Amino acid sequence: MADDKFQKDCKKKIMAVHDAMDVLNGKWKISIVASLCYHNKRRFSEILNDVNGISNKMLSKELKELEINKLVKRTVLDTQPVTVQYELTEYGKKLQTVIKNLTDWGAEHRKEIIGK
Amino acid sequence: MADDKFQKDCKKKIMAVHDAMDVLNGKWKISIVASLCYHNKRRFSEILNDVNGISNKMLSKELKELEINKLVKRTVLDTQPVTVQYELTEYGKKLQTVIKNLTDWGAEHRKEIIGK
DNA sequence: CGGCATCCTTCTGGATACTG
DNA sequence: CAGTATCCAGAAGGATGCCG
């Protein structure tokens, strides 16, 4: 039946979404990507300041995971003392649309809660 | 300086994204929303089947949280035995764009990993 | 500056069984 | 069918201190 095919298609899509979220799990990962999305190149301490409430341990850990998943590129500049720059890879940049949508939705959502 | 304003704007946007993810935290919430996004009206056991790997406990819990945050509407139909229908609220439907973007990205991402 | 190591608490979520 | 209850392991994540 065609229903069957439709059903299977939906499951596939839902799994795709789940896969996407697998890479973006953790309390801060999306915020980090957002920071890099809005700033292009960004240093460790700058991201630490961008993302409200994150600890250096978590930033370090989640950045590493994002790097492993090829969303983020890490560059060490040999200044004194050491400076490290992070940026989205071409692949990571494909999330920009998602981030922007989430930004809009989040801003609206905030109004919705504060409104009460 | 204008730089200062830009910086503040970015922080606001990043916080908005974080707010959004606050509502969508948990391992399964986005997948559940995706299921309701692609199916419109959906029963408890159907979602259980849609979302691969979720337990009834988690489904129940996360649906409740989504309901509290006004993303999902729950309707009990008085059939025998009881049937419960879930659907996105108008507000929740505003996430459809995000879900669709994530679906596309997730599908691509899957290729990327399997390709290796 | 950009981390890593350690400790410790809280939260997450799976398995299983039970209820109206 | 649509949940709830309990039990419990392991993961997440905060605080703090140390290092090149």
XYZ file of C-alpha atoms (C1' of nucleotides) in Angstrom:
272
model
C 0.000 0.000 0.000
C 0.994 3.617 -0.429
C 0.270 4.157 3.244
C 2.991 1.752 4.064
C 5.512 3.642 2.019
C 4.461 6.931 3.574
C 4.852 5.458 7.021
C 8.334 4.213 6.228
C 9.300 7.587 4.829
C 8.208 9.267 8.014
C 10.218 6.894 10.140
C 13.252 7.618 8.039
C 12.802 11.340 8.466
C 12.351 10.992 12.194
C 15.508 8.924 12.369
C 17.343 11.576 10.368
C 16.283 14.190 12.895
C 17.421 11.942 15.699
C 20.769 11.451 14.009
C 21.161 15.185 13.710
C 20.440 15.659 17.381
C 22.888 12.940 18.276
C 25.680 15.131 17.035
C 24.247 18.177 18.729
C 23.529 16.641 22.116
C 24.716 18.150 25.348
C 23.498 21.226 27.069
C 25.666 23.709 25.187
C 26.548 22.394 21.764
C 23.935 24.351 19.870
C 24.829 27.558 21.662
C 28.464 27.050 20.754
C 27.585 26.513 17.124
C 25.424 29.627 17.317
C 28.345 31.630 18.609
C 30.514 30.480 15.732
C 27.645 31.050 13.360
C 27.285 34.690 14.317
C 30.958 35.450 14.778
C 32.757 33.413 12.108
C 36.128 33.171 13.831
C 36.175 33.060 17.579
C 38.668 32.353 20.329
C 38.190 30.010 23.254
C 37.774 32.716 25.840
C 35.469 34.682 23.586
C 33.103 31.758 23.237
C 33.329 31.291 26.976
C 32.054 34.811 27.284
C 29.436 34.474 24.538
C 27.709 31.484 26.007
C 26.205 32.459 29.299
C 26.796 30.009 32.126
C 29.086 27.508 30.424
C 32.201 26.308 32.255
C 35.582 25.991 30.583
C 35.487 22.262 31.108
C 32.245 21.884 29.216
C 33.306 24.274 26.484
C 36.484 22.331 25.982
C 34.700 19.007 25.926
C 31.910 19.989 23.593
C 34.217 21.819 21.216
C 36.267 18.659 20.950
C 33.207 16.620 20.108
C 32.130 19.135 17.512
C 35.599 18.969 16.027
C 35.451 15.186 15.859
C 32.163 15.436 14.021
C 33.694 17.841 11.519
C 31.418 20.716 12.400
C 34.150 22.893 13.792
C 37.702 23.617 12.798
C 40.343 24.404 15.398
C 43.404 26.472 14.591
C 46.290 27.186 16.934
C 47.990 30.486 16.259
C 51.529 30.695 17.529
C 51.250 33.916 19.378
C 52.505 34.424 22.903
C 50.663 33.226 24.879
C 48.929 30.703 22.682
C 45.742 31.715 20.905
C 43.256 29.243 19.529
C 40.685 30.031 16.946
C 37.524 28.126 16.221
C 35.287 28.366 13.210
C 32.567 26.390 11.487
C 33.622 24.075 8.702
C 31.820 24.270 5.381
C 29.821 21.336 6.601
C 29.034 23.003 9.899
C 27.900 26.100 8.087
C 25.035 24.116 6.701
C 23.521 24.414 10.150
C 23.273 28.168 9.877
C 19.731 28.029 8.601
C 18.705 25.843 11.496
C 20.407 28.155 13.962
C 18.705 31.188 12.550
C 15.309 29.531 12.702
C 15.942 28.514 16.273
C 17.025 32.027 17.163
C 13.761 33.455 15.909
C 11.709 30.787 17.585
C 13.618 31.125 20.830
C 13.115 34.869 20.900
C 9.385 34.411 20.408
C 9.312 31.674 22.984
C 10.950 33.953 25.516
C 8.216 36.516 25.014
C 5.645 33.802 25.441
C 6.998 32.843 28.872
C 7.771 36.321 30.109
C 4.341 37.384 28.936
C 2.787 35.190 31.608
C 31.070 51.782 19.608
C 29.007 49.924 17.096
C 31.096 46.853 17.826
C 29.714 46.830 21.305
C 26.157 46.800 20.085
C 26.903 44.036 17.628
C 28.458 41.990 20.403
C 25.404 42.446 22.604
C 23.116 41.484 19.766
C 25.030 38.279 19.249
C 24.821 37.390 22.907
C 21.091 37.923 22.800
C 20.748 35.658 19.804
C 22.848 32.978 21.423
C 20.703 33.176 24.515
C 17.593 32.874 22.395
C 18.958 29.692 20.869
C 19.766 28.385 24.306
C 16.250 29.178 25.492
C 14.859 27.274 22.556
C 16.971 24.254 23.357
C 15.928 24.415 26.978
C 12.417 23.523 25.941
C 13.632 20.857 23.566
C 16.123 19.167 25.867
C 16.106 15.450 26.501
C 17.166 12.721 24.212
C 13.866 12.332 22.400
C 11.929 15.558 22.443
C 12.876 16.650 18.955
C 12.102 13.255 17.505
C 8.684 13.343 19.125
C 7.992 16.759 17.696
C 9.170 15.458 14.342
C 6.723 12.589 14.531
C 3.860 14.989 15.236
C 5.159 17.290 12.562
C 4.986 14.635 9.862
C 1.833 12.917 11.050
C -0.387 15.719 12.381
C -2.476 13.638 14.740
C -0.839 10.701 16.393
C -1.622 8.248 19.167
C 0.657 7.284 22.032
C 1.489 3.851 20.713
C 1.983 5.168 17.223
C 4.609 7.631 18.391
C 6.162 4.835 20.392
C 6.524 2.998 17.125
C 7.668 6.032 15.135
C 10.542 6.904 17.387
C 13.037 4.122 17.276
C 14.360 3.059 20.651
C 12.246 5.185 22.966
C 10.654 3.592 26.034
C 7.089 4.251 27.088
C 8.339 5.884 30.245
C 10.387 8.428 28.368
C 7.688 9.040 25.810
C 5.201 9.710 28.552
C 7.553 12.011 30.408
C 8.700 14.044 27.459
C 5.218 14.375 26.030
C 4.114 15.765 29.368
C 6.902 18.325 29.310
C 6.071 19.319 25.760
C 2.469 19.733 26.807
C 3.453 21.967 29.720
C 5.427 24.127 27.326
C 2.420 24.426 25.041
C 4.062 22.731 22.116
C 1.775 19.750 22.118
C -1.919 19.274 22.688
C -3.265 16.120 24.273
C -6.782 14.879 23.618
C -8.439 11.883 25.230
C -11.016 10.213 23.026
C -13.595 8.182 24.909
C -13.343 5.024 22.948
C -13.034 1.586 24.489
C -10.294 1.135 25.448
C -9.112 4.697 25.873
C -7.351 6.370 22.966
C -5.202 9.458 23.316
C -4.292 11.737 20.507
C -1.382 14.115 20.379
C -0.825 16.974 17.985
C 1.256 20.108 17.690
C -0.306 23.335 18.879
C -0.245 26.345 16.581
C 2.755 27.447 18.543
C 4.462 24.092 18.210
C 3.868 24.142 14.492
C 6.233 27.062 14.275
C 8.971 24.503 14.767
C 8.123 22.743 11.534
C 10.667 24.726 9.567
C 13.370 23.849 12.051
C 12.401 20.196 11.950
C 12.494 20.102 8.191
C 15.894 21.718 8.077
C 17.168 19.268 10.634
C 15.755 16.384 8.663
C 17.657 17.411 5.565
C 20.829 18.051 7.493
C 20.528 14.780 9.390
C 20.065 12.807 6.196
C 23.177 14.383 4.720
C 25.068 13.855 7.913
C 24.190 10.184 7.852
C 25.695 9.851 4.402
C 28.777 11.653 5.622
C 29.375 9.102 8.371
C 28.406 6.013 6.457
C 30.568 7.234 3.604
C 33.601 6.759 5.770
C 45.545 31.721 27.203
C 43.597 27.393 26.585
C 43.059 23.758 28.354
C 43.238 18.876 31.385
C 42.569 16.160 35.896
C 39.991 15.164 39.817
C 36.149 14.997 42.796
C 31.521 14.812 43.595
C 26.463 15.528 43.010
C 22.581 15.536 40.260
C 20.072 14.100 36.430
C 18.971 10.763 32.724
C 17.016 7.201 31.158
C 16.656 1.865 30.622
C 14.297 -2.460 32.394
C 10.599 -4.325 34.385
C 6.269 -4.752 36.465
C 1.773 -3.014 37.566
C -2.964 -0.288 36.928
C -7.598 1.542 35.169
C -4.383 1.312 25.258
C -2.031 4.612 27.754
C 0.163 5.274 31.009
C 2.512 5.044 36.390
C 5.863 3.174 39.875
C 10.156 1.551 41.317
C 14.775 0.455 41.018
C 19.231 1.473 39.648
C 23.559 2.284 36.632
C 25.839 5.407 34.310
C 26.297 9.885 32.163
C 26.263 14.823 32.582
C 28.041 18.520 34.332
C 29.601 22.012 38.160
C 33.678 23.517 41.209
C 38.231 23.790 41.837
C 43.025 23.474 41.032
C 47.057 22.640 38.132
C 49.937 23.022 33.831
C 52.633 24.424 29.497
